[in-house]
mmCIF file with all atom_site columns, C-alpha atoms in Angstrom:
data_model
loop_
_atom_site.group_PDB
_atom_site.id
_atom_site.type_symbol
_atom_site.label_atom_id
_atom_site.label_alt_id
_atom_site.label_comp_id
_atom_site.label_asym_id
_atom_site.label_entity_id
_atom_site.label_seq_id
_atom_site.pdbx_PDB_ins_code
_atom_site.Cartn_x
_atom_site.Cartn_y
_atom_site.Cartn_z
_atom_site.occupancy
_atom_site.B_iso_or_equiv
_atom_site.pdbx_formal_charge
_atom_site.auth_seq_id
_atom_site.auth_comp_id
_atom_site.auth_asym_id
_atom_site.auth_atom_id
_atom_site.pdbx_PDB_model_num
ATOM 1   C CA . UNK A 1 1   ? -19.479 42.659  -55.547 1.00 0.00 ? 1   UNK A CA 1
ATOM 2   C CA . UNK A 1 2   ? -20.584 43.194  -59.128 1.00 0.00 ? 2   UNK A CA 1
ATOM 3   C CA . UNK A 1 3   ? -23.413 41.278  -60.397 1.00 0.00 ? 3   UNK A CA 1
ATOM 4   C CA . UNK A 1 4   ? -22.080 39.591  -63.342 1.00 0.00 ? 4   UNK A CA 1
ATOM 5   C CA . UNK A 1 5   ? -25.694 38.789  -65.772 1.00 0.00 ? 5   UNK A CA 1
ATOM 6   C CA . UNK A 1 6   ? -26.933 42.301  -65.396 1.00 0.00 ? 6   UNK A CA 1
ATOM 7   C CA . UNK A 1 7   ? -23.493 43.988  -65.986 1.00 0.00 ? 7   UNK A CA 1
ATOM 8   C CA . UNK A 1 8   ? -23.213 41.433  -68.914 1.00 0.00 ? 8   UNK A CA 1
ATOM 9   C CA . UNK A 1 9   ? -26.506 42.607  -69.686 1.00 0.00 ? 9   UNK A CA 1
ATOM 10  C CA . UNK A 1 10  ? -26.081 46.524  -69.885 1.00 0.00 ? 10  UNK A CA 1
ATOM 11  C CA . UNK A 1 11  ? -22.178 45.716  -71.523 1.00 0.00 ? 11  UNK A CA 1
ATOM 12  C CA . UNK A 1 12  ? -22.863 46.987  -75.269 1.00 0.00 ? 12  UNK A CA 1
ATOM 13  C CA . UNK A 1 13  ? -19.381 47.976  -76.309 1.00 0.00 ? 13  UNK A CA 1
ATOM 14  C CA . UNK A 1 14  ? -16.720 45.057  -77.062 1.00 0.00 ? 14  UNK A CA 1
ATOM 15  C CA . UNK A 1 15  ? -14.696 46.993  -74.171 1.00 0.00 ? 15  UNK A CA 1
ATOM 16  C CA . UNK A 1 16  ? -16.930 46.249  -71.646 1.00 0.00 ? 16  UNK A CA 1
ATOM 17  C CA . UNK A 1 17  ? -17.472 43.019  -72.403 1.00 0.00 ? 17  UNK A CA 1
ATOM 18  C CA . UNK A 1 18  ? -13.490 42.343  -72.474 1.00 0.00 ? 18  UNK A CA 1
ATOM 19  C CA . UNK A 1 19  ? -14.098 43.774  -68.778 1.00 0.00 ? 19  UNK A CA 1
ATOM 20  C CA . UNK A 1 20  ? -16.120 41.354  -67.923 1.00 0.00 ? 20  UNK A CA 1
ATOM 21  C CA . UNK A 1 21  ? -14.180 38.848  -69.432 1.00 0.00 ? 21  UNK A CA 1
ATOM 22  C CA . UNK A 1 22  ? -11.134 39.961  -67.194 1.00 0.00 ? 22  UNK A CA 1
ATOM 23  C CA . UNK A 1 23  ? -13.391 40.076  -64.061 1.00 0.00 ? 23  UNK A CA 1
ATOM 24  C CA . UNK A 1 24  ? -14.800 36.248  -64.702 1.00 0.00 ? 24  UNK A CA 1
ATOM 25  C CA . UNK A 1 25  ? -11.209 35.103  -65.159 1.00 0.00 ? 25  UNK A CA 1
ATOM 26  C CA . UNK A 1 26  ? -9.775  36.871  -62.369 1.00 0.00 ? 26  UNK A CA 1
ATOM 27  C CA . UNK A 1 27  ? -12.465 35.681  -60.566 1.00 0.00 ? 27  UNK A CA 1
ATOM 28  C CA . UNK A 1 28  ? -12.105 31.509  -61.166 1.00 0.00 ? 28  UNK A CA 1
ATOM 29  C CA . UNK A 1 29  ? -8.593  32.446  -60.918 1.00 0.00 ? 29  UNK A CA 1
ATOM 30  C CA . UNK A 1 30  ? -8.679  33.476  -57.234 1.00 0.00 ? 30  UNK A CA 1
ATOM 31  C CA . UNK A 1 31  ? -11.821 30.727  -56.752 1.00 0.00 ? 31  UNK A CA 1
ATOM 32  C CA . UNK A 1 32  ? -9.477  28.412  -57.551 1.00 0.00 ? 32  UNK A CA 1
ATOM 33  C CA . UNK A 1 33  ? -6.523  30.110  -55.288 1.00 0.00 ? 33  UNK A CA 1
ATOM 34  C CA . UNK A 1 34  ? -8.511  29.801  -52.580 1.00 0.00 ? 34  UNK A CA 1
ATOM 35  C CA . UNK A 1 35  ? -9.536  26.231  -53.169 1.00 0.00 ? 35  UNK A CA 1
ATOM 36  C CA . UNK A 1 36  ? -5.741  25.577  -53.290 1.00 0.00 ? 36  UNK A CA 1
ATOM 37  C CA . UNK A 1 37  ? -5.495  27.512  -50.157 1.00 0.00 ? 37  UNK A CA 1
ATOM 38  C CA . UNK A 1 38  ? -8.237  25.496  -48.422 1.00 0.00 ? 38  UNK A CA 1
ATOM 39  C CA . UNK A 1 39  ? -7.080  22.205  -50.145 1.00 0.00 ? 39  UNK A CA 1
ATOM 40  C CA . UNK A 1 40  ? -3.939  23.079  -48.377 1.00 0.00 ? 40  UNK A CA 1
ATOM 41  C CA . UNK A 1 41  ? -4.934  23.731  -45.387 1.00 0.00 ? 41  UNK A CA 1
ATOM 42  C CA . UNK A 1 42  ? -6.822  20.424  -45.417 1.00 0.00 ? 42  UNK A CA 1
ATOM 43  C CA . UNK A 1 43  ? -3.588  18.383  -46.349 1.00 0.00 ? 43  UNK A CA 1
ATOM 44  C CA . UNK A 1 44  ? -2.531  20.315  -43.044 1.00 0.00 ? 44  UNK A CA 1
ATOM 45  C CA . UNK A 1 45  ? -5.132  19.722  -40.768 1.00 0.00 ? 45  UNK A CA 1
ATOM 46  C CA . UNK A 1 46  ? -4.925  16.067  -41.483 1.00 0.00 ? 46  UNK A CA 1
ATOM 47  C CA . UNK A 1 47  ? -1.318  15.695  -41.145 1.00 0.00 ? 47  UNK A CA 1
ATOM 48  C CA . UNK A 1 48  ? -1.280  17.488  -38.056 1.00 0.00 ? 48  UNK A CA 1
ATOM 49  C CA . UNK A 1 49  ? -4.307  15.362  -36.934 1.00 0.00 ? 49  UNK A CA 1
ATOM 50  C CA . UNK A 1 50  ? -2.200  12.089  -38.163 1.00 0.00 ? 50  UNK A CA 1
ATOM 51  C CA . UNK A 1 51  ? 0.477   13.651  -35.677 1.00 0.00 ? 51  UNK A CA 1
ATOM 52  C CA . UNK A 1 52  ? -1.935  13.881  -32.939 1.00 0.00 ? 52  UNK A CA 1
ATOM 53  C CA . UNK A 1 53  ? -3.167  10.579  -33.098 1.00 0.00 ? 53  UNK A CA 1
ATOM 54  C CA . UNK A 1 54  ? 0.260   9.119   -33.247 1.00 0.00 ? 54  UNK A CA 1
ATOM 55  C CA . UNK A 1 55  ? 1.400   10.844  -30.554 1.00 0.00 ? 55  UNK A CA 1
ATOM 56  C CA . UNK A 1 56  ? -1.745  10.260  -28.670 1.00 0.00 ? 56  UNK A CA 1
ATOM 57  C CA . UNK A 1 57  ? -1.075  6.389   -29.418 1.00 0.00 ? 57  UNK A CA 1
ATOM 58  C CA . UNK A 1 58  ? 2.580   7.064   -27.581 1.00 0.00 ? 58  UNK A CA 1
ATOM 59  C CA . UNK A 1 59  ? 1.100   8.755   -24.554 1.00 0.00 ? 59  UNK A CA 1
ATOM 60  C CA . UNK A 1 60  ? -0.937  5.881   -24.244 1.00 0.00 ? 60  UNK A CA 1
ATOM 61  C CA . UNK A 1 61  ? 1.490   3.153   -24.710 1.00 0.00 ? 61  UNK A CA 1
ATOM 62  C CA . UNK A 1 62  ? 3.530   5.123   -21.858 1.00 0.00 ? 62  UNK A CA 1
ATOM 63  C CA . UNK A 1 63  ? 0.504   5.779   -19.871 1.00 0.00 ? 63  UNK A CA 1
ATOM 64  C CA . UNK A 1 64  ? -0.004  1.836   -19.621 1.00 0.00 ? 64  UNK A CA 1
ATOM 65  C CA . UNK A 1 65  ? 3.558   1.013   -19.274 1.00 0.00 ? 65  UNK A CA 1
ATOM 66  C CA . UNK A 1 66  ? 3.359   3.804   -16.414 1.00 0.00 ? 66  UNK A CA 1
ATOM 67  C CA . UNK A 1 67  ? 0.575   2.127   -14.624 1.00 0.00 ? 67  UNK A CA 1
ATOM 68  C CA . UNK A 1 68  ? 1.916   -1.473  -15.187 1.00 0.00 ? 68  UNK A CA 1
ATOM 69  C CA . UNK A 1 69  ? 5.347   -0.078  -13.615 1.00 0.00 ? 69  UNK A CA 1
ATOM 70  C CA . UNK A 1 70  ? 3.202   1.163   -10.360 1.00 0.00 ? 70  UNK A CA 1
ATOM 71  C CA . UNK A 1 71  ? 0.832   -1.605  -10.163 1.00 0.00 ? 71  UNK A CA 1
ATOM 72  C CA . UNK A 1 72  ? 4.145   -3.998  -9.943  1.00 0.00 ? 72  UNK A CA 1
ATOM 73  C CA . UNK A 1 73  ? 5.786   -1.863  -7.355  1.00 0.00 ? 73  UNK A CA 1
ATOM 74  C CA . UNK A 1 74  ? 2.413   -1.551  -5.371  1.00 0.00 ? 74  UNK A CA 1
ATOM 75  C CA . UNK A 1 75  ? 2.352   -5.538  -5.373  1.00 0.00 ? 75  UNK A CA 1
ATOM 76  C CA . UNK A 1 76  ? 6.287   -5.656  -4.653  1.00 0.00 ? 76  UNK A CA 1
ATOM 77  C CA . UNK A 1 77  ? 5.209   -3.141  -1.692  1.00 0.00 ? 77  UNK A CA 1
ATOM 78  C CA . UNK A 1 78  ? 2.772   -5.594  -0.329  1.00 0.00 ? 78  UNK A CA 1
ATOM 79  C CA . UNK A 1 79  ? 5.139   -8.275  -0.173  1.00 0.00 ? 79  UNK A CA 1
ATOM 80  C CA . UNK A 1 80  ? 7.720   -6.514  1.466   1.00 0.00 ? 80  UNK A CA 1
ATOM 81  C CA . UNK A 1 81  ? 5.349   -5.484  3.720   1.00 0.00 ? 81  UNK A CA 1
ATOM 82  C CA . UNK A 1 82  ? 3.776   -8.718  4.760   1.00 0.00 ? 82  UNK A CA 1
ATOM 83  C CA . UNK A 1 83  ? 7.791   -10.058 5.130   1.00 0.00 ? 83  UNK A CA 1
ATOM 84  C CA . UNK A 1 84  ? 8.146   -7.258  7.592   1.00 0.00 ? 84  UNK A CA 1
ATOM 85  C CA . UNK A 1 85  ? 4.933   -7.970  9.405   1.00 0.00 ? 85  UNK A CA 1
ATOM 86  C CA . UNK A 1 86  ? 5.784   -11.335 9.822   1.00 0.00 ? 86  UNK A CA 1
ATOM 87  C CA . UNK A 1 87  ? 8.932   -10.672 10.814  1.00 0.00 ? 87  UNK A CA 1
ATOM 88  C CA . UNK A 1 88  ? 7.783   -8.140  13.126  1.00 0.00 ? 88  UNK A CA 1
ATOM 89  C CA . UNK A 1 89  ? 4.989   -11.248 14.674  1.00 0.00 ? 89  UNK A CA 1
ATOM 90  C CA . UNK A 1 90  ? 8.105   -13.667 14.826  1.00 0.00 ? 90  UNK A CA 1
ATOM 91  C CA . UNK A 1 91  ? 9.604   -11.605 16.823  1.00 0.00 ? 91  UNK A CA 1
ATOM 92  C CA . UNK A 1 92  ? 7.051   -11.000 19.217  1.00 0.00 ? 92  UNK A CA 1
ATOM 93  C CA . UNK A 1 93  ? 6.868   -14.719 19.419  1.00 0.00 ? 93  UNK A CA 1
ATOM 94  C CA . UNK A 1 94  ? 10.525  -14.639 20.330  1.00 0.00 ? 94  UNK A CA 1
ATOM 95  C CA . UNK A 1 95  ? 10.006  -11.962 22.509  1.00 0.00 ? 95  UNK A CA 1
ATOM 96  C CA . UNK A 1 96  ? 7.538   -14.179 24.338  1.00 0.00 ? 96  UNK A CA 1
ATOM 97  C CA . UNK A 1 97  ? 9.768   -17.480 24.650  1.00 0.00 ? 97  UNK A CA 1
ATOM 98  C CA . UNK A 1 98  ? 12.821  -15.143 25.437  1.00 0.00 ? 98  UNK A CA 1
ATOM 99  C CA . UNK A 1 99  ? 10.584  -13.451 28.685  1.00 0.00 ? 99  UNK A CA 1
ATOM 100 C CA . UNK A 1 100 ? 9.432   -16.825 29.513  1.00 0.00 ? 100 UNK A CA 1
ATOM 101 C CA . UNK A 1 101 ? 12.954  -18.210 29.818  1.00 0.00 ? 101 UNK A CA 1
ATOM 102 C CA . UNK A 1 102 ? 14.120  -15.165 31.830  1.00 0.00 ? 102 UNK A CA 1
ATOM 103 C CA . UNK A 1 103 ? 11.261  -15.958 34.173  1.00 0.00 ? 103 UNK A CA 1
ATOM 104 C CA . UNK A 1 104 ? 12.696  -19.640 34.009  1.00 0.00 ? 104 UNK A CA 1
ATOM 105 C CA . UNK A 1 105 ? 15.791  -18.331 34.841  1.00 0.00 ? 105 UNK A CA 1
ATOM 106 C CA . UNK A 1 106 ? 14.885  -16.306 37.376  1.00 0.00 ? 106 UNK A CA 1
ATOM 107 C CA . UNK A 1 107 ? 12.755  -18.987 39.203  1.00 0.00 ? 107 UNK A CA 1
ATOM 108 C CA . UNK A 1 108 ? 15.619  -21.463 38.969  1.00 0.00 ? 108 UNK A CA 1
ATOM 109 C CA . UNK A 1 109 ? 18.280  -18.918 40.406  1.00 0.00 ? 109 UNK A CA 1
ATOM 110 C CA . UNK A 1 110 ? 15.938  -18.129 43.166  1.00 0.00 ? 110 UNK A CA 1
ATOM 111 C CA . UNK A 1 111 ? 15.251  -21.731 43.942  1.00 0.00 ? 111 UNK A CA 1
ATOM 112 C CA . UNK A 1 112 ? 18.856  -22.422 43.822  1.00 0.00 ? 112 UNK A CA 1
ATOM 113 C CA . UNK A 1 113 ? 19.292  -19.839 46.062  1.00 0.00 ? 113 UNK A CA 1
ATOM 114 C CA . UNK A 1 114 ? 16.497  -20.935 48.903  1.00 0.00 ? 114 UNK A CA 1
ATOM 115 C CA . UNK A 1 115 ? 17.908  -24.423 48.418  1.00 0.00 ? 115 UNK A CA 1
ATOM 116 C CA . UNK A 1 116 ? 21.518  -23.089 49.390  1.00 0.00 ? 116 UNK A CA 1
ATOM 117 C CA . UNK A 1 117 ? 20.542  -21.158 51.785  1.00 0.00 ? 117 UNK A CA 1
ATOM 118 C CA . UNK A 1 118 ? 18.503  -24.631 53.847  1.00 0.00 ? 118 UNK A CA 1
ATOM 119 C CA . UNK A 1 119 ? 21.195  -26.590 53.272  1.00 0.00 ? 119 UNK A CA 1
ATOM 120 C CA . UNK A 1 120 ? 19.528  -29.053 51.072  1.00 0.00 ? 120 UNK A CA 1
ATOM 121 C CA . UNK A 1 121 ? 20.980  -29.730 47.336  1.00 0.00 ? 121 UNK A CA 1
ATOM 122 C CA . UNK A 1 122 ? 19.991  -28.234 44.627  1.00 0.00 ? 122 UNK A CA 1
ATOM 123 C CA . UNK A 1 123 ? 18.004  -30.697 42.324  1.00 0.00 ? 123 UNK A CA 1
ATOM 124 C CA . UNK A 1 124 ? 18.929  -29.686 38.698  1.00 0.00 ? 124 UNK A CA 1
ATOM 125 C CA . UNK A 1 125 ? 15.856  -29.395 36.125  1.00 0.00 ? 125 UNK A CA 1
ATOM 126 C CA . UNK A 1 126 ? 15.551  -29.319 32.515  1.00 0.00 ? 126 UNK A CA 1
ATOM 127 C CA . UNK A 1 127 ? 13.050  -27.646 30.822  1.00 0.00 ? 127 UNK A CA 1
ATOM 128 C CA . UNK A 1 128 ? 12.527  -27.842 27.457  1.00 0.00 ? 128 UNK A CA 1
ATOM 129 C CA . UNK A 1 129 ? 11.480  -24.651 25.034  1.00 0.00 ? 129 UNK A CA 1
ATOM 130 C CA . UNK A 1 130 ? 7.115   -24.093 25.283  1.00 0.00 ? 130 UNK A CA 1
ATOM 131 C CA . UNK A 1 131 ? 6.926   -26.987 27.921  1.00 0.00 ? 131 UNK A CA 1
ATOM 132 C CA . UNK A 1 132 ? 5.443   -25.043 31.106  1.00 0.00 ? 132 UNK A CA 1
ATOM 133 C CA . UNK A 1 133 ? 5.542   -26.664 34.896  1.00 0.00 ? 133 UNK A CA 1
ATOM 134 C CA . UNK A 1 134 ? 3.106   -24.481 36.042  1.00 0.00 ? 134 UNK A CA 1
ATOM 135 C CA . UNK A 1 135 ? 4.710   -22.082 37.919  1.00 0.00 ? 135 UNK A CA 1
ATOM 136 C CA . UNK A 1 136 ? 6.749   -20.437 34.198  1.00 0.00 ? 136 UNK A CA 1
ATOM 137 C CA . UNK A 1 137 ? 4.608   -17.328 34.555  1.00 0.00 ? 137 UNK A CA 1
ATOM 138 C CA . UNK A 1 138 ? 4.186   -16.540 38.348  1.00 0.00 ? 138 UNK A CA 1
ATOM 139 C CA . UNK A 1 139 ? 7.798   -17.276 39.792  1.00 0.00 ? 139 UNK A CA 1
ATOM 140 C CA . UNK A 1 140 ? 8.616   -15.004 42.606  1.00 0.00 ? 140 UNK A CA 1
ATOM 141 C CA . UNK A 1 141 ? 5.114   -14.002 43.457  1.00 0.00 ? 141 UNK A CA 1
ATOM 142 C CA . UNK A 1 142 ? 4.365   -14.405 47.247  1.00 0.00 ? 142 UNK A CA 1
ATOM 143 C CA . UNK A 1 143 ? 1.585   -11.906 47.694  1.00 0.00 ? 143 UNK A CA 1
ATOM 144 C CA . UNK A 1 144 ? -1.439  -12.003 46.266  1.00 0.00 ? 144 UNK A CA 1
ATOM 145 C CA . UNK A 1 145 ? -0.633  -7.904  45.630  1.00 0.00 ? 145 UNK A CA 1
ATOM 146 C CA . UNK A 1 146 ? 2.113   -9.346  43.124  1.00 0.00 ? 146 UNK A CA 1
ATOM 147 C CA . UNK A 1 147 ? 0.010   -12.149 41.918  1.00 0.00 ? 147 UNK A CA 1
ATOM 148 C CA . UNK A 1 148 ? -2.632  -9.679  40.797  1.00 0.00 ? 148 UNK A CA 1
ATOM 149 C CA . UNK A 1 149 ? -0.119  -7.199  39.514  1.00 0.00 ? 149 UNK A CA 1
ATOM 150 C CA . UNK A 1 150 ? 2.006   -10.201 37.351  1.00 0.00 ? 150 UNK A CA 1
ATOM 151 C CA . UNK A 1 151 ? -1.485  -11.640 36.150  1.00 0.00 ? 151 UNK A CA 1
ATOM 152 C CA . UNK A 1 152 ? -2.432  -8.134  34.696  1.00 0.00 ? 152 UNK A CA 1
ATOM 153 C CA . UNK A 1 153 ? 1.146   -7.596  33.346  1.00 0.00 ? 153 UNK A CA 1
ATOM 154 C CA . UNK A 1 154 ? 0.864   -10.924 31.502  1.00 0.00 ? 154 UNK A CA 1
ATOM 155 C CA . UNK A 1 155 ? -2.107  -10.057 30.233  1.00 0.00 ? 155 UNK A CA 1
ATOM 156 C CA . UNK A 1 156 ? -1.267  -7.151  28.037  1.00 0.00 ? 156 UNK A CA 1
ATOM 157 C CA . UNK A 1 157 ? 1.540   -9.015  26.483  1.00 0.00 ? 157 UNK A CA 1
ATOM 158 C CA . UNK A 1 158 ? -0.511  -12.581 26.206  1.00 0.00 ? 158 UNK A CA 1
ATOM 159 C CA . UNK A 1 159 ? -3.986  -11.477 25.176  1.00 0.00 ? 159 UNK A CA 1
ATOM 160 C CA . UNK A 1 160 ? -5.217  -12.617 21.835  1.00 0.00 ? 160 UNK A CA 1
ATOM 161 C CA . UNK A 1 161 ? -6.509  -9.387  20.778  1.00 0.00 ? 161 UNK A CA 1
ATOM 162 C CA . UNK A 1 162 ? -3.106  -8.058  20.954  1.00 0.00 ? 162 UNK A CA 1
ATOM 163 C CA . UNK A 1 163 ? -1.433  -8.130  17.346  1.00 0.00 ? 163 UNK A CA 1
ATOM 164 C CA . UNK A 1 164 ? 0.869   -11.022 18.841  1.00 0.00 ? 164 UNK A CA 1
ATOM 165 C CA . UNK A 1 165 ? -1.341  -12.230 21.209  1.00 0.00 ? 165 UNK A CA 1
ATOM 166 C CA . UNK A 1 166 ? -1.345  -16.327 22.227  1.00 0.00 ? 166 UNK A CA 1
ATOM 167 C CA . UNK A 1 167 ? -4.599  -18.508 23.197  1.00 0.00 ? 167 UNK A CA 1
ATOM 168 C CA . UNK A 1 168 ? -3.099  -20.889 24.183  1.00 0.00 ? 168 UNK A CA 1
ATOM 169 C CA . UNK A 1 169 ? -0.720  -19.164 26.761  1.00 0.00 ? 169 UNK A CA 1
ATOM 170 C CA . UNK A 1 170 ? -3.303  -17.246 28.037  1.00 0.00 ? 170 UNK A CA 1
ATOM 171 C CA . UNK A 1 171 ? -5.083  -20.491 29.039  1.00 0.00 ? 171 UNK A CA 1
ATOM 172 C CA . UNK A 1 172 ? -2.093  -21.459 30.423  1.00 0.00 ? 172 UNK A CA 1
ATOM 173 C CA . UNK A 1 173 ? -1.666  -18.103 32.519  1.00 0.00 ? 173 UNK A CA 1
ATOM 174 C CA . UNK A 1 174 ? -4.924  -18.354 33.478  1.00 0.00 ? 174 UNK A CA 1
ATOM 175 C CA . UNK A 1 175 ? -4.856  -21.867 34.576  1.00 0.00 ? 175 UNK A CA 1
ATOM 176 C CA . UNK A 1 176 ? -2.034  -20.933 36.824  1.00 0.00 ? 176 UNK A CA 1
ATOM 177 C CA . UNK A 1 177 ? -3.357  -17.874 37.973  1.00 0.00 ? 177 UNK A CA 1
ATOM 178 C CA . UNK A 1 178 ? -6.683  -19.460 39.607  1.00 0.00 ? 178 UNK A CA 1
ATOM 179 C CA . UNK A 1 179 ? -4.632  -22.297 40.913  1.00 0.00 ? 179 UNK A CA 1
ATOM 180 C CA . UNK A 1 180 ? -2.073  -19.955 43.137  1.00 0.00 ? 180 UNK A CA 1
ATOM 181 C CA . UNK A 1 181 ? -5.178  -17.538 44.036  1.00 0.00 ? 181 UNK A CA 1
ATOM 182 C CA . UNK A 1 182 ? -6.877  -20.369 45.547  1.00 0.00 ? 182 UNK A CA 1
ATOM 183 C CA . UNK A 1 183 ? -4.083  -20.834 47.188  1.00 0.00 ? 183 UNK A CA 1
ATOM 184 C CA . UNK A 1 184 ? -3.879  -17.210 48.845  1.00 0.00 ? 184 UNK A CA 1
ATOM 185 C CA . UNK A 1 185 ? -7.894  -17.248 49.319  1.00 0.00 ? 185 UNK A CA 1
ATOM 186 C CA . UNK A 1 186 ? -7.214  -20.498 51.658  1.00 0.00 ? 186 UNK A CA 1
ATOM 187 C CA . UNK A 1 187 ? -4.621  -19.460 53.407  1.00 0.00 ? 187 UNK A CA 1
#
């Protein structure tokens, strides 16, 4: 690069001086090209950082809209599943009553049967749904093998800590249970 004051100094002829001339010109001429150039590339850089942000702004718009979408389902999910649990639970409880009405059954048909079979006539009962005579749970047991083997049965399907376990049944079972195993202990 040519230093311009000491070539301006040793310039005598007009010539030389035209030179230098020339040079300074050419040289504001491409200063000022590459200010263009840079000015450009400015405009550029902040139009493509305009574009950024605007398409950041979308991404974030669908980023919430995303997430708002998901947390709904999540909640929708939740519902459904509590619907299923309790229908699940409901019919556990059904479960129950339906078992206890077999055994019902089964107790009547057998007492029926006992009362044919001596001759005496059959006395007709009605039970209502939940109401328990005290002998619901243990029908048919006449050792105290079975008793112990229908008590632990009843048991896993009765016991509070079970998902559909009942308290109140359980007291029930239980009540029964120590009244017909006093029985077998006297006898």
């Amino acid at each position: 690069m040519l230093d311009f004051d000491e070539e301006l100094m040793k310039a005598e002829a007009p010539d030389d001086i035209k030179k230098m001339k020339i040079w300074m010109f050419q040289e504001q001429v491409r200063i000022q090209a590459k200010r263009d150039e840079l000015q450009e590339f400015s405009r550029d850089l902040q139009d493509l950082k305009r574009k950024l942000d605007r398409e950041k702004n979308a991404l974030d718009i669908r980023e919430k809209s995303i997430k708002k979408r998901f947390d709904d389902n999540e909640v929708f999910i939740a519902k459904k599943q509590k619907i299923i649990e309790d229908a699940y639970q409901q019919l556990a409880v059904d479960r129950k009553a339906l078992e206890c009405e077999r055994l019902n059954f089964e107790h009547e048909k057998s007492k029926y049967r006992r009362q044919k079979m001596s001759g005496s006539k059959p006395v007709h009962q009605q039970y209502e749904s939940g109401a328990y005579d005290g002998t619901n749970f243990f029908r048919g047991v006449d050792s105290e093998l079975s008793l112990r083997k229908r008590y632990k049965e009843l048991l896993k399907i009765f016991h509070p800590d079970n998902k559909c376990g009942d308290t109140k049944t359980l007291l029930l079972i239980q009540t029964e249970y120590e009244s017909l195993r006093s029985r077998y202990y006297e006898s």
